[in-house]
Amino acid sequence: MHRLLLGLLLGLAASSASAAAVEPSLIPRPAQLRLANGQFRLAPATPLRIPAHDDGARHAAQFLMSQLVRTHGPRLALAEGAPIAGAIALVRDVHAGLAAGGYTLDVGVDGIRIVGADDAGLLHGTVTLYQLLDEAGQDAVPALHIADAPRFAWRGLMLDSVRHMQTPDEIRALIDQMALHKLDVLHWHLTDDQGWRIEIKRWPELTRVGAWRTPPAAGEDGEPARYGGYYTQETIRALVAYAAARGITIVPELDLPGHATAAVASYPQFGVTGKRIAVSPDWGVNTTLYNVDEPTLHFLESVLDEVMTLFPSRWIHLGGDEAVKDQWQASPAVQARMKALGLKTEDELQSWMMARLGDYLKRHGRRMIGWDEILQGGVPGDAMVMSWRGTEGAVDAAKLGHDVVLSPSPDLYFDQLQSSSDDEATGRIPPKSLADIYAFEPVPAALDAAQARHILGAQANVWTEHMPDMRHVQYMVFPRLDALSEVLWTPPARHDWEGFLARLPAQLERYRRAGITWADSAFAPSMAIDETAARAHGRTTLTLANQSGFGTMRYTLDGSAPNPDSPAYAKPLAVTLPLTVRATTFAPDGSILARRVRSFDAADLYARDGNTLVNCPGNPFRLRVQPLPDATSRRPVYTINLFNACQVWPAAPLDGAQALHVELARLPNNYALAHEATLVVQRPRTTAFGELVIRRDSCEGDILATLPLPDPTAAPRRFALDAHFERQRGAHDLCMAFTAPGDGPLYAVGRLSLDAPR
Ligand code: ACM
């Protein structure tokens, strides 16, 4: 059911009963939109007119038609020629006073006209029209006038194709979605410690050797024997052209001088030690650096030669992040070079190296971008800074007069979880919700108006360590990309969180029809019971909630699927166990936003999912991971703290308990921590492989049980241990700490079950 029509049927539209009184579900919201009377009715094969010999208009028209076909929208008949009555017309007008990327769109009873001055404007206008046509249900579009232009020039998304790769078709589908969100930059992270993904003809070892890594647990339990691959130059050219036809520039990133393990594994002579090393299967901060000698710089320049032939982008990203300088400090040759160059610190040496390569780009008409670490040792004035370590880098860089793009961690890192629900997939913690993304402001308050002009825009970063396949990438990207697109496109005065939510169901329906996976985290009903009351007398209360508060949660307790007539949740319900709750969040248009089912029984009152435990005092780091890094299974997931293998079950209902059954998982320790390794808490062990030590009340409290861990070379990856102890009284915090050696596997707690009295 389409929203406008349903709005009418339900009497939700304005009292004039005009369908046009409902704001169309356009995301990002246009800068100006005025609804008018009447509508344009589509005929079968409505003409779509474009100017003669206008490639930009033709690309825009073809993109519109391909999206309509893909989502079963109306068919249009494309022809060159001036606008005629009854047609949709694209008009190029450089005298209409339109901003870059801006357009006007007018829908009247006798036709639709989109005016743009540039290719981007025509494309943006057709994207808006796509959303109108799609929502209008193929036959009519409400009369309206839209005048629209982007707030920021850089509206980006970064895709990491190193940690996990995506197929060209998958990237094309992502590019389509970016275009449909009026984004214009795909920052493509192509080289890193874990792989080299871009074919360089002059240096074939980069992909023969550097594109492949041996995963931990290679070949076991769904983990591949080797992981990797690369994009050929032919594939890259096709993707660049595909993106360009959709108004998107692909900005490649070669990360240097750190994140260089795959390159140095391919050509050890361009590393600092000259030793042959393996492509790294370890996430985090590896310590391999490029050398700084002339042969290495010539190697990098020759790589850039090929990069520049593949990518017409003015901007080329040279990384610059997380380059720990140990290897440079330990190398007499590097130290001698530093001295010869008159440089005092390794940070200055990095700056020198990046400036030299930045200069090389400049001589070829290009410009360098670097992560904000490039500010550390001084940076050429025309380099762009990408601020990721919070927003301080953006402030510093803009004050120094550099152009800046914001992609701060964790705010715009799409590898952060989207909610604290225990059914979220893998990712970093804390969650960054849909509302968090919508509330992000790219221009730091510390900048004055002149400095703020250096903020070109922002992008979300999709780091894929914990996203082994594209379905997972999509789950992390959508619908948070909708929120981001509105942040980047729409003038702040037109931002409206409630209105955004109201416009979202139509967008989610587009995703359904386009086969895009999206996260329902903002709408999923969470269900909780008062466990203390349930343990005391069986009767308890059930509370439902959803993160955004949007929509109506309807529930059943009788096993049937909730429908629009099921009771709407309004306040906590009195219930008795056992209990199975089914809850569905319905949008105002009746579409389904999320469904969940959950059972509660007596045993659950004495059990806990490991993902719901909390960190022991100390380090707040939390990461939710899949069992093996390159296997594509997404369940179960485990939460770990790399710095302190210790979790607490707060107020565990120990009263009467004498035993605890602990389900555990052994996980590969494929994390490189560099200098942060000194922060890892190591506890003394008394047996060969360490123990799980369970303490009562606090992590310094009495030991309730010490459970030796089995030999990791012999035990299954998932195993269980049983703790037995004296009968307990009352509720107590349970602190569970692992004493396994830090250079061995990691351990995570799965489900915990007490043998409490029933
Ligand atoms: C980054 O996240 N290392 C840019």
PDB file of N, CA and C and ligand atoms in Angstrom, residues 158 163 189 192 253 255 259 285 317 321-322 371-373 386 388-389 407 409 413 428 461 463, ligand 1:
ATOM      1  N   MET A 158      33.157   5.779   2.792  1.00  0.00           N
ATOM      2  CA  MET A 158      34.400   5.038   2.580  1.00  0.00           C
ATOM      3  C   MET A 158      34.144   3.554   2.695  1.00  0.00           C
ATOM      4  N   ARG A 163      40.043  -5.481   4.234  1.00  0.00           N
ATOM      5  CA  ARG A 163      39.819  -6.441   5.323  1.00  0.00           C
ATOM      6  C   ARG A 163      38.858  -7.525   4.837  1.00  0.00           C
ATOM      7  N   HIS A 189      39.177   2.241   0.024  1.00  0.00           N
ATOM      8  CA  HIS A 189      40.379   1.856   0.772  1.00  0.00           C
ATOM      9  C   HIS A 189      40.902   0.548   0.168  1.00  0.00           C
ATOM     10  N   ASP A 192      46.326  -2.230   2.454  1.00  0.00           N
ATOM     11  CA  ASP A 192      46.497  -2.217   3.902  1.00  0.00           C
ATOM     12  C   ASP A 192      47.343  -3.420   4.296  1.00  0.00           C
ATOM     13  N   GLU A 253      42.423   5.111  -2.078  1.00  0.00           N
ATOM     14  CA  GLU A 253      43.384   5.302  -0.991  1.00  0.00           C
ATOM     15  C   GLU A 253      44.456   4.228  -1.046  1.00  0.00           C
ATOM     16  N   ASP A 255      47.370   3.349   1.471  1.00  0.00           N
ATOM     17  CA  ASP A 255      47.722   3.760   2.832  1.00  0.00           C
ATOM     18  C   ASP A 255      49.232   3.653   3.024  1.00  0.00           C
ATOM     19  N   HIS A 259      50.438   0.687   7.609  1.00  0.00           N
ATOM     20  CA  HIS A 259      49.454  -0.171   6.939  1.00  0.00           C
ATOM     21  C   HIS A 259      50.055  -0.734   5.643  1.00  0.00           C
ATOM     22  N   VAL A 285      46.680  -2.454  14.581  1.00  0.00           N
ATOM     23  CA  VAL A 285      47.824  -1.657  14.145  1.00  0.00           C
ATOM     24  C   VAL A 285      49.059  -2.552  14.022  1.00  0.00           C
ATOM     25  N   HIS A 317      44.042   9.707  -1.977  1.00  0.00           N
ATOM     26  CA  HIS A 317      44.252   9.554  -0.531  1.00  0.00           C
ATOM     27  C   HIS A 317      45.511   8.722  -0.291  1.00  0.00           C
ATOM     28  N   ASP A 321      47.726   7.303   8.471  1.00  0.00           N
ATOM     29  CA  ASP A 321      47.245   7.008   9.826  1.00  0.00           C
ATOM     30  C   ASP A 321      48.060   5.889  10.479  1.00  0.00           C
ATOM     31  N   GLU A 322      48.084   5.931  11.785  1.00  0.00           N
ATOM     32  CA  GLU A 322      48.539   4.811  12.628  1.00  0.00           C
ATOM     33  C   GLU A 322      49.893   4.245  12.201  1.00  0.00           C
ATOM     34  N   TRP A 371      44.803  11.138   6.381  1.00  0.00           N
ATOM     35  CA  TRP A 371      44.148  11.099   7.699  1.00  0.00           C
ATOM     36  C   TRP A 371      44.806  12.131   8.594  1.00  0.00           C
ATOM     37  N   ASP A 372      44.156  12.495   9.691  1.00  0.00           N
ATOM     38  CA  ASP A 372      44.587  13.694  10.421  1.00  0.00           C
ATOM     39  C   ASP A 372      45.977  13.583  11.042  1.00  0.00           C
ATOM     40  N   GLU A 373      46.546  12.372  11.114  1.00  0.00           N
ATOM     41  CA  GLU A 373      47.927  12.273  11.616  1.00  0.00           C
ATOM     42  C   GLU A 373      48.900  13.080  10.764  1.00  0.00           C
ATOM     43  N   MET A 386      41.633  14.519   6.466  1.00  0.00           N
ATOM     44  CA  MET A 386      40.427  13.764   6.797  1.00  0.00           C
ATOM     45  C   MET A 386      40.486  13.461   8.288  1.00  0.00           C
ATOM     46  N   TRP A 388      39.652  11.870  11.581  1.00  0.00           N
ATOM     47  CA  TRP A 388      39.034  10.618  12.056  1.00  0.00           C
ATOM     48  C   TRP A 388      39.187  10.410  13.550  1.00  0.00           C
ATOM     49  N   ARG A 389      40.229  11.016  14.153  1.00  0.00           N
ATOM     50  CA  ARG A 389      40.401  10.811  15.604  1.00  0.00           C
ATOM     51  C   ARG A 389      39.579  11.879  16.315  1.00  0.00           C
ATOM     52  N   SER A 407      35.270  12.503   9.201  1.00  0.00           N
ATOM     53  CA  SER A 407      34.770  11.128   9.310  1.00  0.00           C
ATOM     54  C   SER A 407      35.198  10.610  10.667  1.00  0.00           C
ATOM     55  N   SER A 409      35.733   9.010  14.286  1.00  0.00           N
ATOM     56  CA  SER A 409      35.436   7.794  15.033  1.00  0.00           C
ATOM     57  C   SER A 409      35.061   8.216  16.444  1.00  0.00           C
ATOM     58  N   TYR A 413      31.631   6.143  12.142  1.00  0.00           N
ATOM     59  CA  TYR A 413      32.189   4.835  11.796  1.00  0.00           C
ATOM     60  C   TYR A 413      31.031   3.828  11.743  1.00  0.00           C
ATOM     61  N   ARG A 428      31.792  -2.644  16.520  1.00  0.00           N
ATOM     62  CA  ARG A 428      32.388  -1.961  17.655  1.00  0.00           C
ATOM     63  C   ARG A 428      31.315  -1.389  18.560  1.00  0.00           C
ATOM     64  N   ASN A 461      32.617   5.938   7.377  1.00  0.00           N
ATOM     65  CA  ASN A 461      33.636   4.949   7.027  1.00  0.00           C
ATOM     66  C   ASN A 461      33.138   3.548   7.329  1.00  0.00           C
ATOM     67  N   TRP A 463      34.601   0.283   7.706  1.00  0.00           N
ATOM     68  CA  TRP A 463      35.742  -0.625   7.896  1.00  0.00           C
ATOM     69  C   TRP A 463      35.186  -2.032   8.024  1.00  0.00           C
TER      70      TRP A 463
HETATM   71  C1  ACM B   1      41.553   4.901  10.669  1.00  0.00           C
HETATM   72  O1  ACM B   1      40.498   4.537  11.181  1.00  0.00           O
HETATM   73  N1  ACM B   1      42.691   4.289  10.963  1.00  0.00           N
HETATM   74  C2  ACM B   1      41.614   6.004   9.735  1.00  0.00           C
END
